[in-house]
Amino acid sequence: MKNKVSFIPQEGEAQPSRCPDNSAFKQQKLPAWKPQLTIATVLSSFFLIGAFCLSVGVCLILSSNSVKEIQIDYSDKCSDCSKLRENSSNWNKECHCSVNFTLEEDISGDVFMYYGLQNFYQNHRRYMKSRSDVQLLGRNVDIQKSYCAPFTTYRNGTPMAPCGAIANSMFNDTIDLFYNRNSSAIQVPLLKTGNSWWTDKNVKFRNPKSYNLSSAFAGTARPPYWQKPAYLLDEEDERNSGYVNDDFIVWMRVSAFATFRNLYRRVQRVRQFADGLPAGNYTFHISYNFPVTKFKGRKQVILSTVVWSGGRNPFLGIAYVVSGAAAILMGFVITAIHLKLRKKKTYFQK
């Protein structure tokens, strides 16, 4: 065992200094802005920030209130289909229901259709991790080593495509909109593509490479709760099928809250719908496939327009107004304290 040798300075020898180098950086002598906080600068800052937040908040609230929106809850109106879907043995049986409603005034401009869910928690840690991003890129992957369990393979070893709890629970109600005019029902043309982000459609989601889509998914099986395989998600347009299906991509972007809405369709502005949705009587024809009663959930269809600040959501505007009001109130409090101390001449000396 080697002896440890430590350096012990002899008497009279200079000990090494621990002082930082005599440089502008290490001695903190670099030029810097050192504001002098006076009563004038502090009060002006509070009042300017408050006025700015108030003005922005009022603009956001007015913009949000200008959005035209109608919400239709069809959880109870489709109760017969809901009871049918609660029995898992009826998974392959179709059930349809209709919901009538009236638009009192025109909804002009671009009209967006959303589906809304209540009490559906997508923010559970294991649920959010239950996916394979490598598989969604169209690459060969051993999903047994992924986080998709228990939705990885069937008992016979056939892998699921796509795997994971998120994909398995995908919203699969089919919603069509009809305009009732002169005792005839006119189907409103809806666009089912262009509803996802460009980065999702072109970067994060890719189909496996093959000469056709069905062969690309050969050797795999649909998730248990799906009614058809991934390559048949859109039988009319193969470019919107598989992993790059817009409805699937939108669903895979999980929500942080238990109540949320996802973009489902956009109204195509053609013929009598060129300016949006005219006032009148309408009907939703719904193919009911997504059960919600077991987790005490609710389902909605929302028709809405958008403005420069987005859809109807006054939260951000209210937050700005509250922040601005708090800043102005604090400014008045500081002013009152300053005047009181000035009157008594009790300023602190430096």
PDB file of C-alpha atoms in Angstrom, residues 193-205 244 246 249-250 253-254 263:
ATOM      1  CA  THR A 193     -58.202  16.055 -44.575  1.00  0.00           C
ATOM      2  CA  GLY A 194     -56.050  19.048 -43.701  1.00  0.00           C
ATOM      3  CA  ASN A 195     -57.134  18.908 -40.043  1.00  0.00           C
ATOM      4  CA  SER A 196     -53.761  17.859 -38.588  1.00  0.00           C
ATOM      5  CA  TRP A 197     -50.500  19.745 -38.180  1.00  0.00           C
ATOM      6  CA  TRP A 198     -48.098  19.693 -41.114  1.00  0.00           C
ATOM      7  CA  THR A 199     -45.273  18.376 -38.934  1.00  0.00           C
ATOM      8  CA  ASP A 200     -47.440  15.463 -37.769  1.00  0.00           C
ATOM      9  CA  LYS A 201     -48.594  14.552 -41.252  1.00  0.00           C
ATOM     10  CA  ASN A 202     -45.172  14.770 -42.882  1.00  0.00           C
ATOM     11  CA  VAL A 203     -42.644  14.133 -40.106  1.00  0.00           C
ATOM     12  CA  LYS A 204     -43.974  12.251 -37.065  1.00  0.00           C
ATOM     13  CA  PHE A 205     -46.299   9.795 -38.831  1.00  0.00           C
ATOM     14  CA  VAL A 244     -51.238   9.236 -41.714  1.00  0.00           C
ATOM     15  CA  ASP A 246     -55.999  12.786 -39.996  1.00  0.00           C
ATOM     16  CA  ILE A 249     -53.185  11.798 -35.892  1.00  0.00           C
ATOM     17  CA  VAL A 250     -55.487  14.254 -34.092  1.00  0.00           C
ATOM     18  CA  ARG A 253     -52.188  14.261 -29.645  1.00  0.00           C
ATOM     19  CA  VAL A 254     -53.406  13.633 -26.086  1.00  0.00           C
ATOM     20  CA  LEU A 263     -61.071  18.909 -34.655  1.00  0.00           C
TER      21      LEU A 263
END
